[in-house]
Tab-separated table of N, CA and C in Angstrom:
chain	number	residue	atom	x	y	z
A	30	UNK	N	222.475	18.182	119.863
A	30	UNK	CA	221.400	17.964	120.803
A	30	UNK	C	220.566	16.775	120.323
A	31	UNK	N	220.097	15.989	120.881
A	31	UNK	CA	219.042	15.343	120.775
A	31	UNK	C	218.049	15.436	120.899
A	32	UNK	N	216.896	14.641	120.007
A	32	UNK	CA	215.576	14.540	120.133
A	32	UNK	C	215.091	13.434	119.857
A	33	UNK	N	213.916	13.599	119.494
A	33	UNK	CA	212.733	12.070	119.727
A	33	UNK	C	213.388	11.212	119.014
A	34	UNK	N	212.792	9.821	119.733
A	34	UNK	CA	213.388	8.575	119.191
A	34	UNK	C	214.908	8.472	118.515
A	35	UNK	N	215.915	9.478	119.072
A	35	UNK	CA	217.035	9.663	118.997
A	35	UNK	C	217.939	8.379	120.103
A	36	UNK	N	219.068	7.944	118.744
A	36	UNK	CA	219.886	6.842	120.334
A	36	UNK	C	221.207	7.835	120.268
A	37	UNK	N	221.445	7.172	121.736
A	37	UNK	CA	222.677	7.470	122.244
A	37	UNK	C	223.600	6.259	122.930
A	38	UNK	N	224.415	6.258	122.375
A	38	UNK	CA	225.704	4.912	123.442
A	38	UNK	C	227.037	6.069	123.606
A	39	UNK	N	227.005	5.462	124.921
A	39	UNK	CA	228.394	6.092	125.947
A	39	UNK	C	229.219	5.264	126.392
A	40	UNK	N	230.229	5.451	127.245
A	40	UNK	CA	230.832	4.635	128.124
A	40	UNK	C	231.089	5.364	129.297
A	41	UNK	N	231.151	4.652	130.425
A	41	UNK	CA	231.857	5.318	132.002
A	41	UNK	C	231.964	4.407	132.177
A	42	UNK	N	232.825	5.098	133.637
A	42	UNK	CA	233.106	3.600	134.415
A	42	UNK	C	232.068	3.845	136.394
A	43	UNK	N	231.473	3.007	136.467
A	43	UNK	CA	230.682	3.458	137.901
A	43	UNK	C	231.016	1.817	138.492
A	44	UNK	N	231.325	2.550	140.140
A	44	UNK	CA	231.680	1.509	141.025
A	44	UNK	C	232.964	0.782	140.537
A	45	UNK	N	233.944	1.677	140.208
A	45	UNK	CA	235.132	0.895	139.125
A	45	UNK	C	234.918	-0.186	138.217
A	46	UNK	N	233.848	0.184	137.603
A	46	UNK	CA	233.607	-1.314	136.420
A	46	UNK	C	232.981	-0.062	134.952
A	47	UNK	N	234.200	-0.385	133.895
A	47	UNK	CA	234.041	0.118	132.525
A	47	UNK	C	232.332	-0.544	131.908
A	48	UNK	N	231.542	0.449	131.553
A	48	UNK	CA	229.912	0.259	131.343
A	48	UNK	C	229.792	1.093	130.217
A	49	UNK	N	228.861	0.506	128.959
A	49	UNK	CA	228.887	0.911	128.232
A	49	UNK	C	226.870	1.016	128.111
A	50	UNK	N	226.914	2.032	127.846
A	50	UNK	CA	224.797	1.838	127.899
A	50	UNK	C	224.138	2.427	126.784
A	51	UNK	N	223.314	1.812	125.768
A	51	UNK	CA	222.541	2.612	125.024
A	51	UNK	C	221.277	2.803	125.178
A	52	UNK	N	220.830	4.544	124.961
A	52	UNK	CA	219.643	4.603	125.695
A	52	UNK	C	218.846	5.293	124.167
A	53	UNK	N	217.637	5.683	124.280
A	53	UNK	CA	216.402	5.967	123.366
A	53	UNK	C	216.272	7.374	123.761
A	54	UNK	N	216.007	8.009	123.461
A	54	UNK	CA	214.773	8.843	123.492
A	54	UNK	C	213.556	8.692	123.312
A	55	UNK	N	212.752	8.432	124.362
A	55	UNK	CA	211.070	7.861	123.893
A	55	UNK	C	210.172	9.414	123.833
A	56	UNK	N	210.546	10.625	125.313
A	56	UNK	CA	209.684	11.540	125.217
A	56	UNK	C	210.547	12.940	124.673
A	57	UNK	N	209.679	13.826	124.150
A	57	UNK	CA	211.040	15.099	124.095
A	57	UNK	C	210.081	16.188	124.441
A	58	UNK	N	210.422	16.697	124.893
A	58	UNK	CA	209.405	18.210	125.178
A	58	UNK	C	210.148	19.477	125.066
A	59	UNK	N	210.877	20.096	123.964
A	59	UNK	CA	211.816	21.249	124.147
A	59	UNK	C	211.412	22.534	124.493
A	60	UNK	N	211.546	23.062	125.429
A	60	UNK	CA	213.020	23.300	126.450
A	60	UNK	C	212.878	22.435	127.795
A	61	UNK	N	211.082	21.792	128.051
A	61	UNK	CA	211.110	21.762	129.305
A	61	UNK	C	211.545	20.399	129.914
A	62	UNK	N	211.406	19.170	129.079
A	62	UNK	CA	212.078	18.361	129.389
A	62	UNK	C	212.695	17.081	127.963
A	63	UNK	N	212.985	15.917	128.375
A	63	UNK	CA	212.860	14.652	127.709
A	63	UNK	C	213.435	13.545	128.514
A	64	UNK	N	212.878	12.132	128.229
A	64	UNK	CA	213.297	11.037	128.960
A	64	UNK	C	214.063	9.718	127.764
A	65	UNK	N	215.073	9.508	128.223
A	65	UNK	CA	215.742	8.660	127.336
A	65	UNK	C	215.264	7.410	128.332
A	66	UNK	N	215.302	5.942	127.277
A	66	UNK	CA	215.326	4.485	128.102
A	66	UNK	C	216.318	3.793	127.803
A	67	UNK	N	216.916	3.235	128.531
A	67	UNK	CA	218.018	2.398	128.396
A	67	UNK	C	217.504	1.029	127.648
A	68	UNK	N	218.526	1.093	126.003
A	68	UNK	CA	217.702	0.153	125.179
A	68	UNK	C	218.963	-1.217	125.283
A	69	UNK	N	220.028	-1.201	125.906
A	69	UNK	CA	221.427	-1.710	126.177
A	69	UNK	C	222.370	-1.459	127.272
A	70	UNK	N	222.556	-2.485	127.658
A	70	UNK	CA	223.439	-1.860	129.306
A	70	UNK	C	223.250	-2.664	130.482
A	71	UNK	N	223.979	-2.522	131.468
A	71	UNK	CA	224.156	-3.100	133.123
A	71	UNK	C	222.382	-3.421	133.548
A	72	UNK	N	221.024	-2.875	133.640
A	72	UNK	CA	220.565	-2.685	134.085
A	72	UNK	C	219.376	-3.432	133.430
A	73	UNK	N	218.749	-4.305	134.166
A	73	UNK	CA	217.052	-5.007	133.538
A	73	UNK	C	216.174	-3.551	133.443
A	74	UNK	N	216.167	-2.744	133.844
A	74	UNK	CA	215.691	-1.205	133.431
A	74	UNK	C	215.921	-0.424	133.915
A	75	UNK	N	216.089	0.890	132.980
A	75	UNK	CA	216.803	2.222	133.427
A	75	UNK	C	215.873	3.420	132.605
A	76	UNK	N	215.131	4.054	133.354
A	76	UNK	CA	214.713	5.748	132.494
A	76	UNK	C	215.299	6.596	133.181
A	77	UNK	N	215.216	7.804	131.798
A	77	UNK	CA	215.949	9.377	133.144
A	77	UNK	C	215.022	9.968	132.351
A	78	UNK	N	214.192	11.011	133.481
A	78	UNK	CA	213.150	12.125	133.092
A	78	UNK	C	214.553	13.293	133.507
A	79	UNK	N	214.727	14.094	132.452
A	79	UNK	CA	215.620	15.452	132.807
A	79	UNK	C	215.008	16.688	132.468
A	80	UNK	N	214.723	17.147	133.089
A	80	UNK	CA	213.760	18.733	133.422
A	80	UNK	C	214.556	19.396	133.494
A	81	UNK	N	213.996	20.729	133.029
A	81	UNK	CA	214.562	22.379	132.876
A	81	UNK	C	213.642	23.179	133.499
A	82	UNK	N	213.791	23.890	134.308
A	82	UNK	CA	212.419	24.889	134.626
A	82	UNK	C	213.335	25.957	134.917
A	83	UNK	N	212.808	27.345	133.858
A	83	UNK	CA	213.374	28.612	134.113
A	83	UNK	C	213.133	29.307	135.311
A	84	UNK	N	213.921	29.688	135.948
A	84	UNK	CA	214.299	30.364	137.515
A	84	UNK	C	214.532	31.978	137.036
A	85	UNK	N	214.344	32.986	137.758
A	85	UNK	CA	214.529	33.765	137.542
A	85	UNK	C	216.429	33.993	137.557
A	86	UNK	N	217.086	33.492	138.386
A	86	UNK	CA	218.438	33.496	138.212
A	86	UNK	C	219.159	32.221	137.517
A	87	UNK	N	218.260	31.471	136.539
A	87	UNK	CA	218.756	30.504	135.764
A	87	UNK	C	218.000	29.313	135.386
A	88	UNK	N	218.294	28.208	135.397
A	88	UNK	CA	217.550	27.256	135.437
A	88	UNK	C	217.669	26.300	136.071
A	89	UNK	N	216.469	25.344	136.387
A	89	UNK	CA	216.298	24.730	137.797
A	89	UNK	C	216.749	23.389	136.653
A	90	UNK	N	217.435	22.465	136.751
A	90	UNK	CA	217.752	21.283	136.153
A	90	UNK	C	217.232	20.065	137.851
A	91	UNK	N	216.276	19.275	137.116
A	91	UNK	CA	215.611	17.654	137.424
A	91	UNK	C	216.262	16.618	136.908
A	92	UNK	N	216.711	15.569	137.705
A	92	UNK	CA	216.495	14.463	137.555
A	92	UNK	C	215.672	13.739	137.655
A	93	UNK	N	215.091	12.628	137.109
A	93	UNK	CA	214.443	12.021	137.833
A	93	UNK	C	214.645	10.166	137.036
A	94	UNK	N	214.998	9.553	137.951
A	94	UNK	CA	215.839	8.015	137.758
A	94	UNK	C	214.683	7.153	138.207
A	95	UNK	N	214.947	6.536	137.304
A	95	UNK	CA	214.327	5.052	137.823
A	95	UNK	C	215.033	3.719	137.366
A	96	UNK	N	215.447	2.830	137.951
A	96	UNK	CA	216.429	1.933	137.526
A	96	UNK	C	215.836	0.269	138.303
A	97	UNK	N	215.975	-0.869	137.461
A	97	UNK	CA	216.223	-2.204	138.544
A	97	UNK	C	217.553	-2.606	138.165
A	98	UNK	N	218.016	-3.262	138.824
A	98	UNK	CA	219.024	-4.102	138.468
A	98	UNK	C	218.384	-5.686	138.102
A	99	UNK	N	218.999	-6.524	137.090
A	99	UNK	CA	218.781	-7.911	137.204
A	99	UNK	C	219.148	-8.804	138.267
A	100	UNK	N	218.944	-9.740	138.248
A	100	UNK	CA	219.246	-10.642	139.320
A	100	UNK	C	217.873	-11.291	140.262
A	101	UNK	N	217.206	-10.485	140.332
A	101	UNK	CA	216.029	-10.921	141.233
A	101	UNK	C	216.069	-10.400	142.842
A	102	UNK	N	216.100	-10.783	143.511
A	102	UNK	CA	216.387	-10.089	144.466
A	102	UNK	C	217.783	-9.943	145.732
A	103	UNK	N	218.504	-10.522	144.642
A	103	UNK	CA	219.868	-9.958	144.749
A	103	UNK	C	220.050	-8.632	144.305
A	104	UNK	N	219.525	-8.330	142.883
A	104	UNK	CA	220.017	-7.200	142.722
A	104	UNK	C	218.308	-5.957	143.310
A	105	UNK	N	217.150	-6.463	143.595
A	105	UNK	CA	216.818	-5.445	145.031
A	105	UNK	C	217.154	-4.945	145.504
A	106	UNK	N	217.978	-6.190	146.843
A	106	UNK	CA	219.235	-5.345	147.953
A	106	UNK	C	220.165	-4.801	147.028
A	107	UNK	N	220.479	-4.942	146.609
A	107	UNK	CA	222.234	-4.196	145.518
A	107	UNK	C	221.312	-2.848	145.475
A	108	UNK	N	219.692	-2.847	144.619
A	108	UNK	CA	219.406	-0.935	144.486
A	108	UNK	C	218.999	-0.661	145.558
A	109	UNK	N	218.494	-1.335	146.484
A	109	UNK	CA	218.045	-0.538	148.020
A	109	UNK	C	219.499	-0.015	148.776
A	110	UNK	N	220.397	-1.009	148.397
A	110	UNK	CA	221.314	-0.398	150.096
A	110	UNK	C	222.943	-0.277	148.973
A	111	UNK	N	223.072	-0.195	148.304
A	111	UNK	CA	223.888	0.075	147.111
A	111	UNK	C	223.331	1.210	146.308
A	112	UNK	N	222.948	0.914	145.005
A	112	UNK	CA	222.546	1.995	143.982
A	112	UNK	C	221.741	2.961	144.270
A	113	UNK	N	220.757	2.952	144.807
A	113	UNK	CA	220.428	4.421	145.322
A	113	UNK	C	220.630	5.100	145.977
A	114	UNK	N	222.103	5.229	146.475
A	114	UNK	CA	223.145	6.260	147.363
A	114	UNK	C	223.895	6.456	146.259
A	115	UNK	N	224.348	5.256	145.535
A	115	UNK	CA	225.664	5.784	143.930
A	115	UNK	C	224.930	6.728	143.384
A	116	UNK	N	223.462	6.590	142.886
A	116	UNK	CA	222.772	7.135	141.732
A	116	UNK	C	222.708	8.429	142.223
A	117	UNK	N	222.253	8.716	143.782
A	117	UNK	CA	222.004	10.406	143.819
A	117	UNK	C	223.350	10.861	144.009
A	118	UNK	N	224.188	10.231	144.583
A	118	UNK	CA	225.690	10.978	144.461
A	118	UNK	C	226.366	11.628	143.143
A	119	UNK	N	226.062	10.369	142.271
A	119	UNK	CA	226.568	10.250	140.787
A	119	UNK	C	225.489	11.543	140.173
A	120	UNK	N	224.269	11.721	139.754
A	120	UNK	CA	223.637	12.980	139.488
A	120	UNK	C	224.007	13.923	140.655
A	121	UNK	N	224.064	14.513	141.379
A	121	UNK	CA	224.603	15.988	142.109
A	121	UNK	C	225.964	16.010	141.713
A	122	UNK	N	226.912	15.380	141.607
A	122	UNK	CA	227.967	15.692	140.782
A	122	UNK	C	228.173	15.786	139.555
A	123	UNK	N	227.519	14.972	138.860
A	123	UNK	CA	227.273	15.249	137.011
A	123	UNK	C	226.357	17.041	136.987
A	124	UNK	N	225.351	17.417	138.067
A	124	UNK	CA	224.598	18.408	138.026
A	124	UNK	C	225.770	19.646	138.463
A	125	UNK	N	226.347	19.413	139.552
A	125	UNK	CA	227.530	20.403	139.805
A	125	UNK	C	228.615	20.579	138.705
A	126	UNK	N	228.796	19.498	138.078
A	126	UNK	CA	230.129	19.875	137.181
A	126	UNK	C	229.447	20.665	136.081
A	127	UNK	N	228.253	20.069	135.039
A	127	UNK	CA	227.197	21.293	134.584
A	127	UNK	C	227.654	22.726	134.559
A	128	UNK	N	227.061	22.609	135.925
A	128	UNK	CA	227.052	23.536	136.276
A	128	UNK	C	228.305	24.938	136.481
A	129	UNK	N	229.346	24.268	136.775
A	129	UNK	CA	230.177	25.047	136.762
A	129	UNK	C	230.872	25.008	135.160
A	130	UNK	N	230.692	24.039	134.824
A	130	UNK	CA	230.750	23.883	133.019
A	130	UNK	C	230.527	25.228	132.115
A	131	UNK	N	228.889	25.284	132.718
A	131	UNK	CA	228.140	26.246	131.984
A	131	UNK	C	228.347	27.702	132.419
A	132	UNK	N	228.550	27.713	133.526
A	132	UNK	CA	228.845	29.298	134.145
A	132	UNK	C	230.657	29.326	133.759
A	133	UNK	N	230.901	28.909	133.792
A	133	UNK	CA	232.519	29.126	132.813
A	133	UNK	C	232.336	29.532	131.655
A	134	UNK	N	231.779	28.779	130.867
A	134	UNK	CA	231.593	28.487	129.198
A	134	UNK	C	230.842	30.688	129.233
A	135	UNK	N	229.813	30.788	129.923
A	135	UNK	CA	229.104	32.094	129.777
A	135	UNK	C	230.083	33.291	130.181
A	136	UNK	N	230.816	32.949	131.100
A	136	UNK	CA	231.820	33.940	131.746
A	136	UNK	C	233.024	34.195	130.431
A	137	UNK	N	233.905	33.087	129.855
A	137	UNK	CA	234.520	33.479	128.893
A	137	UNK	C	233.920	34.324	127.499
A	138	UNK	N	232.414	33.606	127.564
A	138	UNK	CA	231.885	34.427	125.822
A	138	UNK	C	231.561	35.990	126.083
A	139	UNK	N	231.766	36.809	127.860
A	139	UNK	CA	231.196	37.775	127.931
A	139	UNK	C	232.552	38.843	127.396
């Protein structure tokens, strides 16, 4: 698990192009949230606020994105009418797979 001022580098590939991004941990709040910043990568800036809030039948998992692209206002239009349809697609499926991740993972340890 991670915590404060913790890095992380990954790779994926989004929009068929191999991306490699390293991000920070600037806030941590355990259990209820933390926000990593993108300190390397595709993007003139990128944060993710990721929230937990206990539900009585589990937990409520948040995103919350904020991203520019470089370019100027080329890459504007690219996050207005491009990336912010990828980005919420791309989190509800990273949140669904989770999800069924985790309710698997609990179902075998019972």
């Amino acid at each position: 698990m991670l915590g404060h001022n913790e890095w992380i580098t990954f790779e994926a590939r989004h929009l068929g192009i191999r991306q490699q991004l390293t991000a920070k941990v600037v806030d941590y709040n355990y259990p209820n949230y933390f926000v990593d910043v993108m300190q390397k990568g595709a993007f003139k800036h990128l944060s993710h606020r990721h929230e937990f809030e206990p539900q009585i039948n589990g937990t409520l998992v948040r995103d919350i994105l904020h991203f520019q692209s470089p370019f100027g206002w080329i890459g504007s239009f690219i996050d207005a009418f491009i990336l912010k349809y990828y980005m919420r697609s791309f989190l509800r499926y990273r949140q669904t797979s989770l999800k069924i991740f985790i309710e698997n993972k609990e179902h075998k340890l019972l």
